[in-house]
Amino acid sequence: MNAQSIQKESWGTAKGKEVSLYTITNANGMKMQIMNLGCIITSLFVPDKNGELDDVVLGFDNLQDYLNGHPSFGTTVGRYANRIKNAKFVMNDSVYKLTVAGDGTALHGGNEFQDAVWDAELISTENGEGLKFHYLSKDGSHGFPGNLDVYATYLLTKDNAIYITFQAETDKDTHVSMTNHSYFNLNGAKELIYDHKVMIDADTYTEFDEDITPSGKLPPLKGTAWDLSTMTRLGDKIHDIPLNGYHHCYVLNKEAGEMKKAAEVIEPNSGRKLEVFTTQPGITVYASNGLEDITGKYGIAYRPHMAICLETQDLPDAMNHPNFPSTLLKPGEKYSETIVYDFGVVE
């Protein structure tokens, strides 16, 4: 194979619209499968140290399983990633009440973006090929103000990286924080993630209350079981952490808007390496602690600690914490954030 290719197939319908599955393959054999329902990455085949391909993300092999409900496998999350305390915020002297999740918070914007069927356009650049998705979130949707015009671009490069760009504009003051919610297992889900080694470039984190929303404090990570500031084997500490494992938002060591490496993951058995770069100020590390009673692709029974999510994002509940970087988006402004998942092998 000398060039990249994109293939499109019908995967069924949702909400009366056609759902298409797109397969993008580069010259190295790396392959990304993504659909226009939720801009969901359904599969990601990445070479290991011997050039052998494995699917390194969790998900399903059919549309119906996604429609039956799932814990955000591979989704584009919005309008607001992570939790908002008491499912409400105050802005311009008005109280905005949001869709309430089971724990009393607002979670992932009520899953609006992952449940939507997006318009899709094929794109080609010098560096790779991919898709540009478009969705209009209407004023008042899940309680958020403003008609929000959203674009999500997913590009597979010649160098085995995935570039994700989120852009949005609004006609009323609102709050926006988007992310991708892929569940990674760099050994192809052959075993749990305990041998994965992870480093996060952060010295502080968002302390959280019992409902997993921030308290407003940003304490140091040093001395905690969830400090990942140096390369750490996940299995060494994961059982010492409340909530059955990592579920923390790390405040990245970077300037606002700066594109910088946020995380590195190494899986020593396969030799695969994943580096994560972002313009966003935080990254939530979630070790799939609550994953159970789900059968995924290839008949694999998913269970806790089967994968790790690396959700680059604005800080959770930022609209309720003046000391957090602002997530306010006004008319005439453009929300724009970038995530890069750069795959390689350990030298």
Short mmCIF file of C-alpha atoms in Angstrom, two decimals:
data_model
loop_
_atom_site.label_atom_id
_atom_site.label_comp_id
_atom_site.label_asym_id
_atom_site.label_seq_id
_atom_site.Cartn_x
_atom_site.Cartn_y
_atom_site.Cartn_z
CA MET A 1 0.00 0.00 0.00
CA ASN A 2 1.59 3.24 -1.16
CA ALA A 3 -1.03 5.79 -0.27
CA GLN A 4 -3.79 6.53 2.18
CA SER A 5 -7.34 5.50 1.44
CA ILE A 6 -10.82 6.16 2.81
CA GLN A 7 -13.66 3.68 2.48
CA LYS A 8 -17.28 4.30 3.43
CA GLU A 9 -19.96 1.76 4.28
CA SER A 10 -23.50 2.01 5.60
CA TRP A 11 -23.82 0.88 9.21
CA GLY A 12 -27.55 1.41 9.62
CA THR A 13 -29.71 4.29 10.78
CA ALA A 14 -30.16 6.30 13.97
CA LYS A 15 -32.74 9.02 14.60
CA GLY A 16 -33.92 8.57 11.02
CA LYS A 17 -30.50 9.38 9.57
CA GLU A 18 -27.98 7.16 7.85
CA VAL A 19 -24.98 6.16 9.93
CA SER A 20 -21.80 5.57 7.94
CA LEU A 21 -18.61 3.84 9.03
CA TYR A 22 -15.44 5.26 7.51
CA THR A 23 -12.19 3.30 7.31
CA ILE A 24 -9.03 5.35 6.84
CA THR A 25 -5.78 3.49 6.21
CA ASN A 26 -2.30 4.94 5.80
CA ALA A 27 0.75 3.56 3.98
CA ASN A 28 2.05 2.01 7.21
CA GLY A 29 -1.07 -0.10 7.55
CA MET A 30 -2.40 1.88 10.50
CA LYS A 31 -6.18 2.02 10.28
CA MET A 32 -8.79 4.21 11.95
CA GLN A 33 -12.49 3.39 11.78
CA ILE A 34 -14.85 6.19 12.72
CA MET A 35 -18.57 6.77 12.27
CA ASN A 36 -20.73 9.85 12.02
CA LEU A 37 -22.80 8.81 15.05
CA GLY A 38 -21.02 10.73 17.80
CA CYS A 39 -17.85 11.00 15.68
CA ILE A 40 -16.98 7.74 17.43
CA ILE A 41 -13.63 6.05 16.83
CA THR A 42 -14.79 2.42 16.71
CA SER A 43 -11.42 0.79 15.97
CA LEU A 44 -7.79 1.81 15.77
CA PHE A 45 -5.32 -0.69 14.35
CA VAL A 46 -1.75 0.24 15.27
CA PRO A 47 1.52 -1.62 14.54
CA ASP A 48 3.57 -3.06 17.40
CA LYS A 49 7.37 -3.43 17.64
CA ASN A 50 7.22 -6.29 15.10
CA GLY A 51 4.90 -4.46 12.72
CA GLU A 52 1.90 -6.54 13.76
CA LEU A 53 -1.43 -4.71 13.93
CA ASP A 54 -3.78 -4.76 16.91
CA ASP A 55 -6.96 -2.83 17.66
CA VAL A 56 -5.97 -0.58 20.60
CA VAL A 57 -9.36 0.94 21.52
CA LEU A 58 -12.46 -0.56 23.09
CA GLY A 59 -15.82 -0.51 21.35
CA PHE A 60 -18.34 -2.57 19.41
CA ASP A 61 -18.43 -4.12 15.94
CA ASN A 62 -22.02 -3.10 15.19
CA LEU A 63 -24.22 -0.02 15.42
CA GLN A 64 -26.94 -1.51 17.62
CA ASP A 65 -24.61 -2.02 20.58
CA TYR A 66 -23.74 1.69 20.47
CA LEU A 67 -27.42 2.62 20.27
CA ASN A 68 -28.19 0.46 23.31
CA GLY A 69 -26.07 2.76 25.47
CA HIS A 70 -22.42 2.61 26.46
CA PRO A 71 -19.83 4.43 28.63
CA SER A 72 -18.74 6.83 25.85
CA PHE A 73 -16.51 4.41 23.91
CA GLY A 74 -14.46 6.53 21.48
CA THR A 75 -16.94 9.40 21.46
CA THR A 76 -16.69 13.10 20.81
CA VAL A 77 -17.94 14.61 24.06
CA GLY A 78 -19.85 17.88 24.40
CA ARG A 79 -21.07 20.41 25.02
CA TYR A 80 -19.17 20.10 28.27
CA ALA A 81 -16.83 17.25 29.13
CA ASN A 82 -16.79 15.74 32.61
CA ARG A 83 -19.05 16.76 35.50
CA ILE A 84 -20.80 19.98 36.49
CA LYS A 85 -21.80 20.16 40.15
CA ASN A 86 -25.54 19.97 40.87
CA ALA A 87 -26.12 20.11 37.10
CA LYS A 88 -26.35 23.91 37.04
CA PHE A 89 -24.42 27.13 36.71
CA VAL A 90 -25.08 30.86 36.96
CA MET A 91 -24.21 33.21 34.11
CA ASN A 92 -25.30 36.79 33.48
CA ASP A 93 -27.59 36.62 36.54
CA SER A 94 -29.47 33.62 35.13
CA VAL A 95 -29.44 30.06 36.47
CA TYR A 96 -29.02 27.37 33.83
CA LYS A 97 -30.26 23.93 34.85
CA LEU A 98 -28.74 21.08 32.89
CA THR A 99 -29.65 17.47 32.17
CA VAL A 100 -29.03 15.53 35.37
CA ALA A 101 -27.04 12.29 35.39
CA GLY A 102 -27.68 9.48 37.85
CA ASP A 103 -25.29 10.96 40.41
CA GLY A 104 -26.97 14.39 40.47
CA THR A 105 -24.32 16.08 38.34
CA ALA A 106 -24.38 17.02 34.67
CA LEU A 107 -22.08 14.61 32.82
CA HIS A 108 -20.60 15.05 29.34
CA GLY A 109 -23.26 17.54 28.26
CA GLY A 110 -25.97 14.92 28.65
CA ASN A 111 -24.18 12.82 26.01
CA GLU A 112 -25.65 15.11 23.35
CA PHE A 113 -22.68 15.04 20.98
CA GLN A 114 -22.13 11.28 21.23
CA ASP A 115 -25.79 10.54 20.51
CA ALA A 116 -26.01 12.91 17.52
CA VAL A 117 -25.67 11.90 13.87
CA TRP A 118 -23.19 14.39 12.43
CA ASP A 119 -22.76 15.55 8.84
CA ALA A 120 -19.47 14.25 7.43
CA GLU A 121 -17.12 15.56 4.76
CA LEU A 122 -14.01 13.78 3.51
CA ILE A 123 -10.83 15.84 3.76
CA SER A 124 -7.35 15.36 2.34
CA THR A 125 -4.17 17.21 3.28
CA GLU A 126 -0.46 16.84 2.54
CA ASN A 127 -0.09 15.12 5.90
CA GLY A 128 -3.00 12.69 5.75
CA GLU A 129 -6.69 12.09 5.24
CA GLY A 130 -9.73 12.18 7.44
CA LEU A 131 -13.16 13.59 8.07
CA LYS A 132 -14.66 16.90 9.06
CA PHE A 133 -17.88 16.46 11.02
CA HIS A 134 -20.50 19.15 11.61
CA TYR A 135 -23.34 19.44 14.13
CA LEU A 136 -25.62 22.24 15.28
CA SER A 137 -26.52 22.08 18.97
CA LYS A 138 -29.67 24.13 19.40
CA ASP A 139 -30.26 26.84 21.99
CA GLY A 140 -31.40 25.27 25.24
CA SER A 141 -30.22 21.78 24.36
CA HIS A 142 -29.64 19.90 27.63
CA GLY A 143 -30.01 23.28 29.34
CA PHE A 144 -27.09 25.08 27.69
CA PRO A 145 -27.73 28.51 26.16
CA GLY A 146 -26.96 29.45 22.58
CA ASN A 147 -27.10 27.80 19.19
CA LEU A 148 -23.67 26.16 19.06
CA ASP A 149 -22.24 25.47 15.61
CA VAL A 150 -19.66 22.69 16.03
CA TYR A 151 -17.00 21.10 13.84
CA ALA A 152 -14.90 18.07 14.79
CA THR A 153 -12.06 17.08 12.47
CA TYR A 154 -10.32 13.69 12.69
CA LEU A 155 -7.19 13.22 10.55
CA LEU A 156 -4.98 10.12 10.28
CA THR A 157 -1.49 11.21 9.28
CA LYS A 158 1.23 9.48 7.29
CA ASP A 159 3.26 9.29 10.50
CA ASN A 160 0.74 7.26 12.54
CA ALA A 161 -0.78 10.17 14.44
CA ILE A 162 -4.40 11.20 14.81
CA TYR A 163 -5.04 14.95 14.78
CA ILE A 164 -8.35 15.99 16.33
CA THR A 165 -9.56 19.58 16.09
CA PHE A 166 -12.70 20.94 17.75
CA GLN A 167 -14.17 24.28 16.70
CA ALA A 168 -17.37 25.98 17.80
CA GLU A 169 -19.20 29.31 17.58
CA THR A 170 -22.25 30.50 19.49
CA ASP A 171 -24.92 33.19 19.21
CA LYS A 172 -25.28 33.55 23.02
CA ASP A 173 -22.86 33.44 25.92
CA THR A 174 -22.28 29.79 26.80
CA HIS A 175 -19.68 27.35 28.12
CA VAL A 176 -17.86 24.76 26.01
CA SER A 177 -15.34 22.00 26.74
CA MET A 178 -14.95 19.12 24.29
CA THR A 179 -12.87 15.96 24.34
CA ASN A 180 -12.44 12.55 22.78
CA HIS A 181 -13.31 9.65 25.07
CA SER A 182 -11.37 6.73 23.58
CA TYR A 183 -10.56 3.80 25.84
CA PHE A 184 -6.99 2.72 25.06
CA ASN A 185 -5.40 -0.67 25.62
CA LEU A 186 -2.10 -0.69 23.73
CA ASN A 187 -1.87 -4.48 23.95
CA GLY A 188 -5.08 -4.99 22.01
CA ALA A 189 -7.14 -5.74 25.14
CA LYS A 190 -5.36 -9.08 25.53
CA GLU A 191 -4.98 -8.31 29.22
CA LEU A 192 -5.66 -5.53 31.73
CA ILE A 193 -3.66 -2.29 31.70
CA TYR A 194 -1.51 -3.03 34.76
CA ASP A 195 1.70 -3.28 32.69
CA HIS A 196 1.02 0.01 30.91
CA LYS A 197 3.40 2.74 32.03
CA VAL A 198 2.04 6.29 32.09
CA MET A 199 3.49 9.77 32.56
CA ILE A 200 1.37 12.93 32.84
CA ASP A 201 3.06 16.35 32.73
CA ALA A 202 1.23 17.74 35.75
CA ASP A 203 2.12 18.68 39.32
CA THR A 204 -1.41 19.52 40.55
CA TYR A 205 -4.91 18.14 40.09
CA THR A 206 -8.52 19.12 40.66
CA GLU A 207 -9.42 17.81 44.11
CA PHE A 208 -12.94 16.43 44.04
CA ASP A 209 -15.87 15.91 46.39
CA GLU A 210 -17.91 12.74 46.86
CA ASP A 211 -19.83 13.42 43.63
CA ILE A 212 -16.51 13.56 41.71
CA THR A 213 -16.93 17.29 41.01
CA PRO A 214 -14.09 19.67 41.90
CA SER A 215 -13.89 21.22 45.35
CA GLY A 216 -12.12 24.21 43.81
CA LYS A 217 -8.75 23.33 45.30
CA LEU A 218 -5.77 22.42 43.10
CA PRO A 219 -3.47 20.52 45.48
CA PRO A 220 -0.05 19.08 44.62
CA LEU A 221 0.16 15.53 43.30
CA LYS A 222 3.42 14.75 45.06
CA GLY A 223 2.91 12.12 47.74
CA THR A 224 -0.43 10.90 46.37
CA ALA A 225 -1.02 7.44 44.91
CA TRP A 226 -2.24 9.10 41.69
CA ASP A 227 0.93 11.12 41.03
CA LEU A 228 1.97 10.30 37.45
CA SER A 229 4.58 13.02 37.02
CA THR A 230 7.19 10.30 36.38
CA MET A 231 6.70 7.17 34.30
CA THR A 232 4.61 4.83 36.47
CA ARG A 233 3.43 1.25 35.98
CA LEU A 234 -0.33 1.48 36.51
CA GLY A 235 -0.62 -1.81 38.35
CA ASP A 236 1.78 -0.63 41.05
CA LYS A 237 -0.58 1.99 42.47
CA ILE A 238 -4.03 1.52 40.99
CA HIS A 239 -5.38 -0.53 43.91
CA ASP A 240 -4.32 2.15 46.42
CA ILE A 241 -6.57 4.79 44.86
CA PRO A 242 -10.17 5.57 45.93
CA LEU A 243 -12.98 4.89 43.44
CA ASN A 244 -11.21 1.70 42.35
CA GLY A 245 -8.51 3.50 40.39
CA TYR A 246 -7.50 6.60 38.47
CA HIS A 247 -10.35 9.04 37.90
CA HIS A 248 -8.56 12.36 38.25
CA CYS A 249 -8.25 15.55 36.23
CA TYR A 250 -4.62 16.64 36.06
CA VAL A 251 -3.75 20.32 35.60
CA LEU A 252 -1.14 20.34 32.86
CA ASN A 253 2.14 22.23 33.15
CA LYS A 254 1.56 24.57 30.23
CA GLU A 255 0.50 28.03 29.17
CA ALA A 256 -3.07 28.73 28.04
CA GLY A 257 -3.56 27.60 24.45
CA GLU A 258 -0.04 26.22 24.16
CA MET A 259 0.29 23.00 22.16
CA LYS A 260 2.32 20.71 24.39
CA LYS A 261 2.89 17.08 25.25
CA ALA A 262 0.53 16.13 28.05
CA ALA A 263 0.97 12.39 28.44
CA GLU A 264 2.98 9.37 27.37
CA VAL A 265 1.91 5.74 27.59
CA ILE A 266 4.18 2.73 27.00
CA GLU A 267 3.02 -0.87 26.78
CA PRO A 268 6.22 -2.95 27.16
CA ASN A 269 4.87 -6.29 25.88
CA SER A 270 3.88 -4.93 22.46
CA GLY A 271 6.40 -2.09 22.47
CA ARG A 272 3.66 0.37 21.51
CA LYS A 273 3.94 3.97 22.65
CA LEU A 274 1.29 6.70 22.68
CA GLU A 275 2.13 10.37 23.15
CA VAL A 276 -0.73 12.81 23.71
CA PHE A 277 -0.42 16.49 22.83
CA THR A 278 -3.06 19.14 23.45
CA THR A 279 -3.85 22.84 23.58
CA GLN A 280 -6.21 22.21 26.51
CA PRO A 281 -5.35 22.92 30.17
CA GLY A 282 -6.27 19.56 31.71
CA ILE A 283 -6.41 15.84 31.15
CA THR A 284 -8.68 13.38 32.92
CA VAL A 285 -7.15 9.96 33.38
CA TYR A 286 -9.82 7.29 33.81
CA ALA A 287 -8.79 3.67 34.26
CA SER A 288 -12.19 2.26 33.24
CA ASN A 289 -12.86 1.54 36.91
CA GLY A 290 -16.59 1.03 36.45
CA LEU A 291 -16.44 -1.05 33.29
CA GLU A 292 -18.40 -4.29 33.63
CA ASP A 293 -21.19 -6.40 32.15
CA ILE A 294 -20.29 -5.32 28.62
CA THR A 295 -19.20 -7.61 25.80
CA GLY A 296 -17.22 -5.69 23.22
CA LYS A 297 -15.59 -6.39 19.88
CA TYR A 298 -14.10 -9.82 19.27
CA GLY A 299 -16.33 -11.23 22.03
CA ILE A 300 -14.13 -9.75 24.75
CA ALA A 301 -15.83 -9.33 28.13
CA TYR A 302 -14.92 -5.84 29.28
CA ARG A 303 -14.14 -5.37 32.95
CA PRO A 304 -12.53 -2.77 35.23
CA HIS A 305 -9.00 -1.69 34.30
CA MET A 306 -9.36 -3.02 30.76
CA ALA A 307 -8.39 0.37 29.30
CA ILE A 308 -7.27 3.90 30.06
CA CYS A 309 -8.98 7.10 28.90
CA LEU A 310 -6.83 10.19 28.37
CA GLU A 311 -9.44 12.92 28.09
CA THR A 312 -7.76 16.25 27.37
CA GLN A 313 -10.20 18.98 28.33
CA ASP A 314 -10.90 22.20 30.16
CA LEU A 315 -11.09 21.75 33.90
CA PRO A 316 -14.35 20.17 35.07
CA ASP A 317 -17.05 22.46 36.47
CA ALA A 318 -14.93 25.50 35.56
CA MET A 319 -17.96 27.81 35.32
CA ASN A 320 -18.50 27.29 39.06
CA HIS A 321 -14.87 27.99 40.03
CA PRO A 322 -13.52 31.49 39.25
CA ASN A 323 -9.95 30.30 39.93
CA PHE A 324 -10.14 27.80 37.02
CA PRO A 325 -9.36 28.84 33.43
CA SER A 326 -12.54 30.23 31.88
CA THR A 327 -14.64 28.14 29.50
CA LEU A 328 -16.91 31.04 28.55
CA LEU A 329 -17.58 31.41 24.83
CA LYS A 330 -19.19 34.61 23.56
CA PRO A 331 -20.77 35.49 20.22
CA GLY A 332 -18.07 36.51 17.75
CA GLU A 333 -15.46 34.31 19.42
CA LYS A 334 -14.29 30.92 18.16
CA TYR A 335 -13.68 27.92 20.38
CA SER A 336 -10.74 25.97 18.96
CA GLU A 337 -8.80 23.14 20.60
CA THR A 338 -6.52 20.41 19.27
CA ILE A 339 -5.62 16.91 20.46
CA VAL A 340 -2.92 14.71 18.94
CA TYR A 341 -2.61 10.98 19.58
CA ASP A 342 0.86 10.12 18.25
CA PHE A 343 1.59 6.38 18.03
CA GLY A 344 4.99 4.75 17.78
CA VAL A 345 7.13 2.01 19.26
CA VAL A 346 9.71 2.10 22.02
CA GLU A 347 13.22 2.30 20.62
#
